[in-house]
Short mmCIF file of C-alpha atoms in Angstrom, two decimals:
data_model
loop_
_atom_site.label_atom_id
_atom_site.label_comp_id
_atom_site.label_asym_id
_atom_site.label_seq_id
_atom_site.Cartn_x
_atom_site.Cartn_y
_atom_site.Cartn_z
CA MET A 1 -22.78 20.23 4.15
CA THR A 2 -22.28 16.50 3.61
CA SER A 3 -20.31 14.85 6.42
CA TYR A 4 -18.27 11.66 6.64
CA LEU A 5 -16.74 9.69 9.49
CA ILE A 6 -13.79 7.57 8.40
CA GLY A 7 -11.27 5.48 10.34
CA LEU A 8 -7.86 3.87 9.93
CA VAL A 9 -7.45 0.41 11.49
CA GLY A 10 -4.08 -1.24 12.06
CA THR A 11 -1.03 -1.35 14.29
CA GLY A 12 1.72 1.25 14.46
CA ILE A 13 -0.50 3.83 12.75
CA GLY A 14 0.43 6.82 14.91
CA PRO A 15 2.68 8.40 12.24
CA SER A 16 0.20 7.86 9.39
CA LEU A 17 -0.46 10.83 7.10
CA SER A 18 -3.79 9.41 5.94
CA PRO A 19 -5.88 11.58 8.29
CA ALA A 20 -4.22 14.77 7.10
CA LEU A 21 -4.40 13.81 3.41
CA HIS A 22 -8.08 12.87 3.54
CA GLU A 23 -9.25 15.77 5.69
CA ARG A 24 -7.35 18.40 3.66
CA GLU A 25 -8.76 17.14 0.38
CA ALA A 26 -12.27 17.10 1.88
CA ASP A 27 -11.80 20.74 2.94
CA GLU A 28 -10.84 21.63 -0.63
CA LEU A 29 -14.04 19.98 -1.88
CA GLY A 30 -16.29 21.54 0.76
CA LEU A 31 -16.99 18.32 2.65
CA ARG A 32 -17.06 17.79 6.42
CA TYR A 33 -14.78 14.85 6.99
CA LEU A 34 -13.47 13.38 10.23
CA TYR A 35 -10.74 10.78 9.95
CA ARG A 36 -9.87 8.89 13.12
CA ARG A 37 -7.16 6.35 14.01
CA LEU A 38 -8.36 3.04 15.48
CA ASP A 39 -5.05 1.62 16.71
CA LEU A 40 -5.25 -2.10 17.43
CA ASP A 41 -2.30 -1.80 19.82
CA VAL A 42 -4.40 0.57 21.92
CA LEU A 43 -7.83 -1.00 21.50
CA ARG A 44 -6.57 -4.57 22.01
CA LEU A 45 -9.54 -5.94 20.14
CA PRO A 46 -9.68 -8.35 17.16
CA ILE A 47 -10.44 -6.83 13.78
CA GLY A 48 -13.93 -8.38 13.69
CA GLU A 49 -14.96 -6.53 16.85
CA VAL A 50 -13.44 -3.25 15.66
CA LEU A 51 -15.30 -3.56 12.35
CA ALA A 52 -18.59 -4.26 14.14
CA ALA A 53 -18.07 -1.34 16.52
CA ALA A 54 -17.28 1.03 13.65
CA ARG A 55 -20.42 -0.04 11.83
CA THR A 56 -22.54 0.48 14.95
CA ALA A 57 -20.94 3.87 15.63
CA GLY A 58 -21.95 5.15 12.21
CA PHE A 59 -18.62 5.15 10.40
CA ASP A 60 -18.93 5.62 6.64
CA GLY A 61 -15.76 3.71 5.92
CA LEU A 62 -12.43 2.37 7.10
CA ASN A 63 -8.97 2.14 5.69
CA VAL A 64 -7.37 -1.13 6.77
CA THR A 65 -3.62 -1.55 7.08
CA HIS A 66 -0.99 -3.90 8.51
CA PRO A 67 -1.55 -6.54 9.81
CA VAL A 68 -5.27 -7.06 9.10
CA LYS A 69 -5.74 -6.57 5.34
CA GLN A 70 -6.38 -10.29 4.98
CA GLN A 71 -7.83 -10.96 8.43
CA VAL A 72 -10.73 -8.54 7.77
CA LEU A 73 -12.14 -10.57 4.88
CA PRO A 74 -14.42 -12.95 6.87
CA TYR A 75 -16.20 -10.02 8.53
CA LEU A 76 -17.31 -8.28 5.32
CA ASP A 77 -20.68 -8.65 3.64
CA GLU A 78 -19.29 -8.16 0.14
CA VAL A 79 -15.87 -7.99 -1.49
CA ALA A 80 -15.24 -6.18 -4.77
CA PRO A 81 -13.90 -8.45 -7.54
CA ASP A 82 -10.41 -6.92 -7.61
CA ALA A 83 -10.04 -7.23 -3.85
CA ALA A 84 -11.31 -10.80 -3.96
CA ALA A 85 -8.71 -11.64 -6.60
CA LEU A 86 -6.00 -10.13 -4.40
CA GLY A 87 -7.26 -11.77 -1.24
CA ALA A 88 -6.73 -8.52 0.65
CA VAL A 89 -8.74 -5.41 1.52
CA ASN A 90 -7.47 -1.98 2.48
CA THR A 91 -10.76 -0.05 2.14
CA VAL A 92 -14.13 -0.88 3.66
CA VAL A 93 -17.21 1.11 2.71
CA PHE A 94 -20.33 1.02 4.91
CA ARG A 95 -23.47 1.80 2.94
CA GLU A 96 -27.07 0.97 3.79
CA GLY A 97 -25.94 -1.55 6.39
CA VAL A 98 -23.59 -3.40 4.03
CA ALA A 99 -19.81 -3.57 4.55
CA THR A 100 -18.00 -3.86 1.22
CA GLY A 101 -14.27 -4.46 0.90
CA HIS A 102 -12.10 -2.88 -1.80
CA ASN A 103 -8.41 -2.69 -2.53
CA THR A 104 -6.74 0.54 -3.64
CA ASP A 105 -3.17 -0.58 -2.85
CA ALA A 106 -2.74 -2.17 -6.27
CA THR A 107 -3.82 0.90 -8.22
CA GLY A 108 -1.90 3.15 -5.85
CA PHE A 109 1.34 1.22 -6.33
CA ALA A 110 0.90 0.96 -10.10
CA ARG A 111 0.38 4.69 -10.52
CA ASN A 112 3.34 5.48 -8.26
CA LEU A 113 5.63 3.16 -10.25
CA ILE A 114 4.47 4.59 -13.59
CA GLN A 115 5.09 8.17 -12.48
CA GLY A 116 8.20 7.58 -10.39
CA LEU A 117 10.06 5.03 -12.55
CA PRO A 118 8.33 5.20 -15.95
CA ASP A 119 11.10 3.40 -17.84
CA ALA A 120 11.83 0.67 -15.31
CA GLU A 121 12.91 -2.63 -16.83
CA MET A 122 10.66 -5.46 -15.64
CA ASP A 123 11.81 -8.66 -17.28
CA THR A 124 12.54 -10.08 -13.82
CA VAL A 125 11.31 -8.47 -10.61
CA VAL A 126 11.74 -9.73 -7.06
CA LEU A 127 8.98 -9.03 -4.55
CA LEU A 128 9.71 -9.22 -0.84
CA GLY A 129 6.54 -9.83 1.17
CA ALA A 130 3.47 -11.92 0.36
CA GLY A 131 1.02 -10.41 2.83
CA GLY A 132 -1.87 -8.11 2.02
CA ALA A 133 0.28 -5.32 0.61
CA GLY A 134 2.54 -7.76 -1.19
CA ALA A 135 -0.43 -9.39 -2.90
CA ALA A 136 -1.59 -6.02 -4.20
CA VAL A 137 1.89 -5.13 -5.43
CA ALA A 138 2.27 -8.52 -7.14
CA HIS A 139 -0.94 -8.14 -9.10
CA ALA A 140 0.00 -4.57 -10.03
CA LEU A 141 3.45 -5.59 -11.29
CA LEU A 142 2.12 -8.40 -13.47
CA SER A 143 -0.69 -6.19 -14.75
CA LEU A 144 1.94 -3.61 -15.75
CA GLY A 145 3.80 -6.24 -17.76
CA ALA A 146 6.46 -7.70 -15.49
CA GLY A 147 7.76 -10.74 -17.32
CA ARG A 148 8.61 -12.88 -14.32
CA LEU A 149 7.85 -12.15 -10.69
CA ILE A 150 9.87 -13.91 -8.00
CA VAL A 151 8.14 -13.84 -4.61
CA HIS A 152 10.00 -14.24 -1.33
CA ASP A 153 8.49 -14.23 2.16
CA VAL A 154 9.85 -15.46 5.47
CA ASP A 155 6.69 -17.56 5.54
CA SER A 156 7.31 -19.84 2.55
CA ALA A 157 3.77 -21.19 2.66
CA ARG A 158 2.36 -17.69 2.31
CA ALA A 159 4.65 -17.03 -0.64
CA GLY A 160 3.47 -20.25 -2.23
CA THR A 161 -0.18 -19.34 -1.77
CA LEU A 162 0.35 -15.98 -3.45
CA VAL A 163 2.29 -17.52 -6.33
CA SER A 164 -0.51 -20.02 -6.93
CA ALA A 165 -3.06 -17.21 -7.08
CA LEU A 166 -0.88 -15.26 -9.50
CA LEU A 167 -0.44 -18.25 -11.78
CA ARG A 168 -4.19 -18.78 -11.92
CA ARG A 169 -4.76 -15.17 -12.94
CA PHE A 170 -1.76 -14.38 -15.14
CA GLY A 171 -0.51 -17.67 -16.59
CA ASP A 172 1.75 -20.59 -15.83
CA ASP A 173 5.14 -18.93 -16.26
CA ARG A 174 4.69 -15.46 -14.73
CA ALA A 175 5.41 -16.06 -11.04
CA LEU A 176 7.46 -18.37 -8.84
CA PRO A 177 8.69 -18.52 -5.24
CA GLY A 178 12.30 -17.55 -4.62
CA SER A 179 14.88 -16.28 -2.19
CA LEU A 180 16.95 -13.21 -1.42
CA ASP A 181 19.66 -14.61 -3.72
CA ASP A 182 17.40 -13.88 -6.71
CA ILE A 183 17.89 -10.13 -6.16
CA ARG A 184 21.35 -10.48 -7.72
CA VAL A 185 19.86 -11.20 -11.16
CA ALA A 186 16.72 -9.05 -11.03
CA ASP A 187 15.96 -5.86 -12.95
CA GLY A 188 14.06 -4.52 -9.98
CA LEU A 189 13.16 -5.16 -6.36
CA VAL A 190 9.95 -4.20 -4.57
CA HIS A 191 9.83 -4.32 -0.79
CA ALA A 192 6.36 -4.88 0.71
CA THR A 193 6.91 -5.81 4.36
CA PRO A 194 6.80 -3.61 7.49
CA THR A 195 10.60 -3.71 7.85
CA GLY A 196 11.94 -0.20 7.62
CA MET A 197 8.94 1.45 9.25
CA ALA A 198 9.60 3.53 12.35
CA ALA A 199 8.36 0.67 14.53
CA TYR A 200 10.32 -1.99 12.58
CA PRO A 201 13.73 -0.47 11.76
CA GLY A 202 16.33 -2.14 9.58
CA SER A 203 16.60 -3.59 6.09
CA PRO A 204 15.46 -7.02 4.89
CA VAL A 205 18.19 -7.15 2.24
CA PRO A 206 21.97 -7.60 2.47
CA ALA A 207 23.46 -4.45 0.91
CA GLU A 208 25.82 -6.52 -1.22
CA SER A 209 22.83 -8.02 -3.06
CA LEU A 210 22.07 -4.63 -4.61
CA ARG A 211 23.91 -3.55 -7.72
CA PRO A 212 24.09 -0.47 -9.97
CA GLY A 213 21.56 -0.48 -12.77
CA MET A 214 18.72 -2.14 -10.89
CA TRP A 215 15.82 -0.24 -9.37
CA VAL A 216 14.42 -0.58 -5.86
CA ALA A 217 10.92 0.44 -4.74
CA ASP A 218 9.72 0.48 -1.14
CA ILE A 219 6.08 0.78 -0.14
CA VAL A 220 7.08 2.13 3.30
CA TYR A 221 6.71 5.90 3.56
CA ARG A 222 7.24 6.65 7.26
CA PRO A 223 10.12 7.22 7.04
CA LEU A 224 10.59 8.01 3.36
CA GLU A 225 14.30 7.28 3.68
CA THR A 226 14.28 3.63 4.72
CA THR A 227 17.51 1.79 5.35
CA LEU A 228 16.89 -0.25 2.21
CA LEU A 229 16.53 2.81 -0.02
CA LYS A 230 19.57 4.44 1.51
CA GLN A 231 21.63 1.32 0.84
CA ALA A 232 20.27 1.10 -2.70
CA ARG A 233 21.16 4.68 -3.58
CA GLU A 234 24.64 4.27 -2.11
CA ARG A 235 25.16 1.30 -4.43
CA GLY A 236 23.96 3.16 -7.52
CA CYS A 237 20.37 1.92 -7.80
CA ARG A 238 17.43 4.06 -8.85
CA THR A 239 14.92 4.20 -6.02
CA LEU A 240 11.26 4.94 -5.39
CA HIS A 241 9.82 5.53 -1.94
CA GLY A 242 6.25 4.79 -0.86
CA GLY A 243 5.00 8.38 -0.66
CA GLY A 244 3.31 8.41 -4.04
CA MET A 245 1.64 5.08 -3.37
CA VAL A 246 0.07 6.28 -0.13
CA VAL A 247 -1.28 9.38 -1.88
CA PHE A 248 -2.74 7.54 -4.85
CA GLN A 249 -4.33 4.80 -2.75
CA ALA A 250 -5.74 7.52 -0.47
CA ALA A 251 -7.26 9.29 -3.46
CA ASP A 252 -8.89 6.08 -4.68
CA SER A 253 -10.21 5.33 -1.17
CA PHE A 254 -11.53 8.88 -0.84
CA ARG A 255 -13.50 8.42 -4.05
CA LEU A 256 -15.02 5.19 -2.76
CA PHE A 257 -15.96 6.76 0.59
CA THR A 258 -17.55 9.93 -0.78
CA GLY A 259 -18.36 9.52 -4.46
CA ALA A 260 -16.53 12.82 -4.97
CA GLU A 261 -13.55 13.13 -7.34
CA PRO A 262 -10.34 13.98 -5.47
CA ASP A 263 -7.50 15.92 -7.07
CA ALA A 264 -4.58 13.49 -6.79
CA ASP A 265 -2.04 16.11 -7.91
CA ARG A 266 -3.24 18.45 -5.18
CA MET A 267 -2.94 15.61 -2.68
CA LEU A 268 0.63 15.00 -3.85
CA ARG A 269 1.43 18.66 -3.22
CA HIS A 270 -0.09 18.40 0.24
CA PHE A 271 2.01 15.31 0.93
CA GLU A 272 5.13 17.18 -0.13
CA ALA A 273 4.21 20.09 2.16
CA LEU A 274 3.72 17.70 5.10
CA GLU A 275 6.95 15.81 4.46
CA GLY A 276 9.09 18.66 3.15
CA LYS A 277 10.28 16.31 0.42
CA PRO A 278 9.23 15.43 -3.16
CA SER A 279 6.57 12.76 -3.58
CA HIS A 280 8.82 10.93 -6.05
CA VAL A 281 12.55 10.47 -5.46
CA ARG A 282 14.70 8.50 -7.91
#
């Protein structure tokens, strides 16, 4: 039996469903697969040292999450073209002594949006968050045909850096920095910051900014019912939680780690069994 040792690196990862999703799918495929949490809050080590230790310990791969999707880049031997374009990595594969960075957040978000809100209007979309996850979401939205993407981040310099990268890749008029006020005229809003997670409760958006007819997507999935999504539904918005994204990015990471083809629909059913709720909620 082929065996794999995989880890998840980040902060606040205790509630993550990634171990259960990966290990269950491996069982279905007849693979021995151990998925371990490497919590930076517990280890109190910088990402470079954790990466080096995982390589030495014989890990086959790592998923990388908040807040080190961008910080991990200098410690990799290679970066796949898509991840390099995003400037963020959420999957590291160790093979023959080489650490290669990939990004499955963009494909995971895109597939979740297509399945969860297939008819979403995207003439103008506001993105909150320009970190590693936000970069992936931004590229996914523009690749899916968003006409104009307005990026807001509490760190205006970070928002500007992301917008510059988007303009280089997608054209001069597709992205611009903005503010929370832009939500009032947007077709849709995507939230890509840690706010709303169990460890970071609350909403980044004034409820009065949300209006009926717009759609709101959140990449947070623990909890599925974030304050933002609750506010959005109460004000008549269509909503999409982050459950589908985490499943689809997990499936893409699983494929990179093992070379085996995961059954994403089966993984969605497993997610629903773990959560007791549908993987897509509108």
